[in-house]
Backbone as a chain_set.jsonl record, in Angstrom:
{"seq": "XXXXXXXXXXXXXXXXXXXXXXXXXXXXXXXXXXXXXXXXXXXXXXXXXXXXXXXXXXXXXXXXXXXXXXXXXXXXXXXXXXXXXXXXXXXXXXXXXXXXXXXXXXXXXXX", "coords": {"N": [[-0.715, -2.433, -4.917], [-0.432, -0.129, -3.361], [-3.283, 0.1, -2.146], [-2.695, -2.171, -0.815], [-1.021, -1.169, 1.311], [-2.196, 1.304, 2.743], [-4.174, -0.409, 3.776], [-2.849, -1.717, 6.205], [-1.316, 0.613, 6.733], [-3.836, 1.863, 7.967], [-4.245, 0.04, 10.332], [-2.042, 0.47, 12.265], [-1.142, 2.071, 15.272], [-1.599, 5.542, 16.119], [1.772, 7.162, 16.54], [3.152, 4.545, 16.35], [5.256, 2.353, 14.714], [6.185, 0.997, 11.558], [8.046, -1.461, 10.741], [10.386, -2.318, 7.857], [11.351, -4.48, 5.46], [12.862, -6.016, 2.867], [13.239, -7.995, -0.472], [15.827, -5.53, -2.804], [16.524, -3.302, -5.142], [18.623, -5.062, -8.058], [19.357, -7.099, -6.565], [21.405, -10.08, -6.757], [19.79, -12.58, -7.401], [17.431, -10.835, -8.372], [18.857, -10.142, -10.944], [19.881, -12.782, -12.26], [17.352, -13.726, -13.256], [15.479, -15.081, -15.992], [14.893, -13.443, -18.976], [11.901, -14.444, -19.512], [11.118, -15.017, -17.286], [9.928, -12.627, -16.443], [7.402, -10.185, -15.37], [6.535, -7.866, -14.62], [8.458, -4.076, -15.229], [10.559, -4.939, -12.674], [9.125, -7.351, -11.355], [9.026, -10.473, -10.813], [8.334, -14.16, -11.82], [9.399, -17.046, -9.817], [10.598, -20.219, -10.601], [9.072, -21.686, -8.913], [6.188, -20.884, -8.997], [6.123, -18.701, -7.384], [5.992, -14.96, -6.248], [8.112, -12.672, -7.484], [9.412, -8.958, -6.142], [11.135, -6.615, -6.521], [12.34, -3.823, -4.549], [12.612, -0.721, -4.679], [14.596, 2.312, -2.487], [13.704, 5.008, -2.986], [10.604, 4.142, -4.049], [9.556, 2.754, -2.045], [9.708, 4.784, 0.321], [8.436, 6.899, -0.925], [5.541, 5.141, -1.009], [4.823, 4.868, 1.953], [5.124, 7.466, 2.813], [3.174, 8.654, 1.224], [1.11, 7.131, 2.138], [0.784, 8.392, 4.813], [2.65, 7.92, 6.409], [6.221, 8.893, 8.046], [9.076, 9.227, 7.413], [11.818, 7.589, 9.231], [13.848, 5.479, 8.547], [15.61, 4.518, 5.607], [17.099, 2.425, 3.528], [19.613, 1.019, 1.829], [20.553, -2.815, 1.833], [23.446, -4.21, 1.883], [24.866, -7.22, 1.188], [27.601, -9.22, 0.79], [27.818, -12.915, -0.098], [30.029, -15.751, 0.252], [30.23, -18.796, -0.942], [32.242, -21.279, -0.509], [32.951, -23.955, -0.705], [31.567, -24.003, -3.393], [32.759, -22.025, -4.737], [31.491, -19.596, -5.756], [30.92, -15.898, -5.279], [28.092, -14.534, -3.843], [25.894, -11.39, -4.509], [23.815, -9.793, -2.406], [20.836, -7.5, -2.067], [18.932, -5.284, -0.146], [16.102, -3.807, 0.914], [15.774, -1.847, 3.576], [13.626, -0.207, 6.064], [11.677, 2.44, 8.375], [8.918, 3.22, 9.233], [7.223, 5.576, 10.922], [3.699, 6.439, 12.068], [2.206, 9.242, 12.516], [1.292, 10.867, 15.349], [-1.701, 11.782, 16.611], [-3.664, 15.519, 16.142], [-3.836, 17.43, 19.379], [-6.372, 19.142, 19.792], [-6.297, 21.878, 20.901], [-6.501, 23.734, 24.218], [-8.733, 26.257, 25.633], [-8.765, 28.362, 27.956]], "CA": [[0.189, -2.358, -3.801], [-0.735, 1.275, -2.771], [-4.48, -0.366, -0.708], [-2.298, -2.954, 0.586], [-0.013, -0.21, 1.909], [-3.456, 1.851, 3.151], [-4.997, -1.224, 4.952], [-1.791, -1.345, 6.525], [-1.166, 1.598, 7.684], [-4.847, 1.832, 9.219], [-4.053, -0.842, 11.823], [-0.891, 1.194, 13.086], [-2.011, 3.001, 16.166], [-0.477, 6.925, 15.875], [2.589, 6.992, 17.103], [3.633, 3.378, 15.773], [6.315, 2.238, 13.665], [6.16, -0.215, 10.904], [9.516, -1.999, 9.955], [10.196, -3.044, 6.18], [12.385, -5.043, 5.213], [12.014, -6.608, 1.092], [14.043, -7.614, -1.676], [15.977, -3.937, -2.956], [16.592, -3.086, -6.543], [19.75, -5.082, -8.55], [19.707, -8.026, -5.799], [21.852, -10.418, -7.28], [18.345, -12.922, -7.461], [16.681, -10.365, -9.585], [19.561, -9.828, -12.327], [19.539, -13.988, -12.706], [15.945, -14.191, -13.72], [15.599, -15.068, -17.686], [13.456, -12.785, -19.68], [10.623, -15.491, -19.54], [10.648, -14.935, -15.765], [9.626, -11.059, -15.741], [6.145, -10.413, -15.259], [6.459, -6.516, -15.195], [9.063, -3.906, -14.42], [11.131, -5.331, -11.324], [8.289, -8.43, -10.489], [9.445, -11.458, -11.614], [7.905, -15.649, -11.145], [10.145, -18.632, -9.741], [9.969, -21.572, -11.169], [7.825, -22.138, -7.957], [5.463, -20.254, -9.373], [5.941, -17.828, -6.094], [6.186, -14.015, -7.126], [8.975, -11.636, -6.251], [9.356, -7.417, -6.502], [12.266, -5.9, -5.941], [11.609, -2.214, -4.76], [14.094, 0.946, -4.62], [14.104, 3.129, -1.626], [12.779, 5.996, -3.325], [9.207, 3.777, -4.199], [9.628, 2.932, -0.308], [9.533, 6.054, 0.261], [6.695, 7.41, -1.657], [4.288, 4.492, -0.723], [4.314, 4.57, 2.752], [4.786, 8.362, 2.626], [1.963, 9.02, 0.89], [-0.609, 6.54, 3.02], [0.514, 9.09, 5.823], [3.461, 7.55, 7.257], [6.713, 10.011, 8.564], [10.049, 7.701, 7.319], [12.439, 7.686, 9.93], [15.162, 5.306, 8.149], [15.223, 4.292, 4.562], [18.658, 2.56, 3.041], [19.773, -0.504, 1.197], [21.867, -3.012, 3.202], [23.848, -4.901, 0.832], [25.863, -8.004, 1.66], [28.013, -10.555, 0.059], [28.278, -13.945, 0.47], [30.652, -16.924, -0.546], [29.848, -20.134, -0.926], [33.964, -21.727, -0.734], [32.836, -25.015, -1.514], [31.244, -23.983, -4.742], [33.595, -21.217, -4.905], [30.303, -18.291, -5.546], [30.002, -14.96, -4.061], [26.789, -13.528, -4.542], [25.762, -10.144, -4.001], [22.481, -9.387, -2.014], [20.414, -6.185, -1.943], [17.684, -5.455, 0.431], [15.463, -2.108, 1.2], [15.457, -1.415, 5.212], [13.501, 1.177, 6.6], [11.379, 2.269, 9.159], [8.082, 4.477, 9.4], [6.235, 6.247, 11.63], [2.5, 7.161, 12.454], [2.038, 10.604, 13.264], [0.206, 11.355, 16.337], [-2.878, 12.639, 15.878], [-2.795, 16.475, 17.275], [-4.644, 17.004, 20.745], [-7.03, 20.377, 20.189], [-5.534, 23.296, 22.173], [-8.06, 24.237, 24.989], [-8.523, 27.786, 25.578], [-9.539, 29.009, 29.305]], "C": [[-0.222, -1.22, -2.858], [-2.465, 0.693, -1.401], [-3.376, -1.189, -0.41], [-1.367, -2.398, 1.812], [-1.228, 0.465, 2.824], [-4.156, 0.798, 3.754], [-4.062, -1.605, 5.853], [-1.899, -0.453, 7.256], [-2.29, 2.111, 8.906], [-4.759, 1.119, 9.915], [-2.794, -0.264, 12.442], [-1.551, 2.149, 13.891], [-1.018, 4.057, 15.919], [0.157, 6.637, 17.154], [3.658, 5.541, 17.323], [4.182, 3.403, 14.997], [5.995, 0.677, 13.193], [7.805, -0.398, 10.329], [9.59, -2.906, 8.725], [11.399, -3.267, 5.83], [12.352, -6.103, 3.789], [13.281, -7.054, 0.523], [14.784, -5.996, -2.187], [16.621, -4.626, -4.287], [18.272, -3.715, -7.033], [20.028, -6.105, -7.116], [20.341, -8.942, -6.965], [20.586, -11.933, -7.951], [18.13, -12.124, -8.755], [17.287, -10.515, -11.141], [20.196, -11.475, -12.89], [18.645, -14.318, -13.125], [16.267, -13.965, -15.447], [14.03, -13.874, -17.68], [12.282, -13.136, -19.766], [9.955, -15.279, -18.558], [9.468, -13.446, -15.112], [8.353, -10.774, -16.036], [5.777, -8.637, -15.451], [7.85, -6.175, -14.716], [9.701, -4.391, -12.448], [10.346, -6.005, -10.411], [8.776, -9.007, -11.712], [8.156, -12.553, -11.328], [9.373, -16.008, -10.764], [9.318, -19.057, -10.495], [9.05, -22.114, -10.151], [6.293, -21.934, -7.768], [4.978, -18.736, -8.497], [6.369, -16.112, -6.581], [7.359, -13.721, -6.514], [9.415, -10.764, -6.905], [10.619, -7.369, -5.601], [12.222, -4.519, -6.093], [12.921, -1.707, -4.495], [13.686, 1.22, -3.464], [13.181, 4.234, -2.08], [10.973, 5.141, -3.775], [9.135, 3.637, -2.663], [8.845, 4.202, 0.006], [8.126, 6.896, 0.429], [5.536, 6.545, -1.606], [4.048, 4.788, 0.385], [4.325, 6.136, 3.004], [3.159, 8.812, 2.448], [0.772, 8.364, 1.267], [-0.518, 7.194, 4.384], [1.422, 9.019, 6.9], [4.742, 8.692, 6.989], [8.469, 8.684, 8.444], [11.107, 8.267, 8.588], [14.144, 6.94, 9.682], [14.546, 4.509, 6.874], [16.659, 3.427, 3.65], [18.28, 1.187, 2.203], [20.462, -0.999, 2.122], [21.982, -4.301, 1.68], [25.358, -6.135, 1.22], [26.523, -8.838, 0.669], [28.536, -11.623, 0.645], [28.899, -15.084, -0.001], [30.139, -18.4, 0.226], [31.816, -20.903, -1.136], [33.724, -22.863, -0.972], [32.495, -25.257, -2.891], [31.884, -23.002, -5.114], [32.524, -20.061, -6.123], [30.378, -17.704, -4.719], [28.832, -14.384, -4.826], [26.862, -12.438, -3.825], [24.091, -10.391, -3.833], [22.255, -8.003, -1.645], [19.121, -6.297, -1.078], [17.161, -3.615, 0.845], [14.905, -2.282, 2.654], [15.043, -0.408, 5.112], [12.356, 1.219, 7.754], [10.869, 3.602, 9.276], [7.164, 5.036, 10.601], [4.778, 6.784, 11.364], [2.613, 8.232, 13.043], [1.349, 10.544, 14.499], [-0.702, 12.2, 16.07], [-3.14, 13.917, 16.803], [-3.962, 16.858, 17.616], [-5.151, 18.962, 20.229], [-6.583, 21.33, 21.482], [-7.55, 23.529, 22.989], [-7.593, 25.683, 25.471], [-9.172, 27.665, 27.169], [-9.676, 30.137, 29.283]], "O": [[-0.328, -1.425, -1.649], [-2.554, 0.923, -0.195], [-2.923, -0.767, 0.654], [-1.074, -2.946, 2.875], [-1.149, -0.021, 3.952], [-5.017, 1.285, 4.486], [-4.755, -2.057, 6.765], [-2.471, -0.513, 8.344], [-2.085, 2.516, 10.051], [-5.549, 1.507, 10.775], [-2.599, -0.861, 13.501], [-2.376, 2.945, 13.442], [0.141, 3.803, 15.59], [-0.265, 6.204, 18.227], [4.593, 5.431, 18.116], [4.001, 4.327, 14.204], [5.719, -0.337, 13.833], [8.491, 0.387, 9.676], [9.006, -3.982, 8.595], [12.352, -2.488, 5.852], [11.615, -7.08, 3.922], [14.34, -6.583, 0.939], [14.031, -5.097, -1.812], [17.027, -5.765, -4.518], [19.221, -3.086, -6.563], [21.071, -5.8, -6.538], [19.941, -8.71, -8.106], [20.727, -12.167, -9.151], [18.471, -12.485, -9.882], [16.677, -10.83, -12.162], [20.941, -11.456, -13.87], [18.751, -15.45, -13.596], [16.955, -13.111, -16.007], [13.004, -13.62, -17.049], [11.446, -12.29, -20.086], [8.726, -15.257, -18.492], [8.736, -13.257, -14.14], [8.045, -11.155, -17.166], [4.939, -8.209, -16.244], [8.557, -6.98, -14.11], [9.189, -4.098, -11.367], [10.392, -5.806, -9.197], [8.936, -8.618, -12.87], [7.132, -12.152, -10.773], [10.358, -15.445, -11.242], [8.197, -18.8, -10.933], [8.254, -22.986, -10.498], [5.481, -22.406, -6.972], [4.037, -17.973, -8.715], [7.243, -16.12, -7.447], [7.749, -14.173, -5.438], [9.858, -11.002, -8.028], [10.955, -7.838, -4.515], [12.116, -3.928, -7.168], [13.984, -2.239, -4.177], [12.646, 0.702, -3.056], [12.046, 4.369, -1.622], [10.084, 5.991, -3.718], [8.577, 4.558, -2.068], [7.644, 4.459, -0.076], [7.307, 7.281, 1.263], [4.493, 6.994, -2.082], [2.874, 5.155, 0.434], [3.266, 6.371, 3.585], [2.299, 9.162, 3.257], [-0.355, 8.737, 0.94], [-1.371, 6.885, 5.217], [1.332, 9.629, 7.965], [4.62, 9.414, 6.0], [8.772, 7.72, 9.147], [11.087, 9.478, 8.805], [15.203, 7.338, 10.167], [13.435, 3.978, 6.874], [17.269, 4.28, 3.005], [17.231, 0.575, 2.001], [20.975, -0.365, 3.044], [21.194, -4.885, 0.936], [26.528, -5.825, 1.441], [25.877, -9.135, -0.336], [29.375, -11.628, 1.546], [28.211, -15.6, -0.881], [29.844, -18.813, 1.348], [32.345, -20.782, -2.241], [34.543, -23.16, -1.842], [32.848, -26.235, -3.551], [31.605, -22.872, -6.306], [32.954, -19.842, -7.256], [30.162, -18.084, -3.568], [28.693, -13.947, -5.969], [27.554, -12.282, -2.819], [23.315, -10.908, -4.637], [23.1, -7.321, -1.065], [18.335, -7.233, -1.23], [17.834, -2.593, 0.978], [13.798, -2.763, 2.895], [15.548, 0.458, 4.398], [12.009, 0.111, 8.164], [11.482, 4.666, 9.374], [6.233, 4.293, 10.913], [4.653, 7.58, 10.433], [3.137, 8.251, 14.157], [0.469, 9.702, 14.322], [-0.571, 13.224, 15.4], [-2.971, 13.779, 18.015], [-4.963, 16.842, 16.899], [-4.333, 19.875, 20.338], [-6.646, 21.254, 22.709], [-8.743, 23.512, 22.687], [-6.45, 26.11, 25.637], [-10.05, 26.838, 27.413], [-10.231, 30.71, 30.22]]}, "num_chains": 1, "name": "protein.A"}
């Protein structure tokens, strides 16, 4: 994950913002998957065979952090929704946030 985060972040020109928006930790999704499903900590399969990670803010955080990025917003946004015909609410979790490229800093000129 960490190079795909680092090839990434090298196509952000400084002074660019990348917006992330994922699965977040304890989506109501994740805590339905059978034990069969889990592939490691917090990556599961579908039955579609399609993957899916559910990250925390704090890994957030510390990935795009540490390829050089400057976070600017970082949260969960957590909704619920009913279904009244099937009479289900689910709970959804998701990890918003939103990083910055530094600017790269302009050599002082001396006269």
């Amino acid at each position: 994950m960490k190079a795909a985060v680092k090839k990434v972040v090298a196509a952000i020109k400084p002074g660019g913002r990348l917006f992330f928006r994922d699965y977040g930790r304890y989506d109501q999704a994740q805590l339905r998957f059978r034990a069969g499903s889990k592939l490691q900590e917090n990556f599961y399969v579908r039955q579609d065979n399609t993957r899916a990670y559910y990250f925390s803010t704090e890994e957030i955080d510390e990935l795009f952090t540490e390829a050089g990025l400057v976070s600017i917003e970082n949260e969960y946004i957590r909704r619920q929704y009913a279904n009244r015909q099937q009479n289900v609410v689910r709970f959804r979790v998701w990890v918003h946030a939103i990083f910055e490229k530094p600017l790269k800093a302009v050599g002082a000129t001396h006269i």
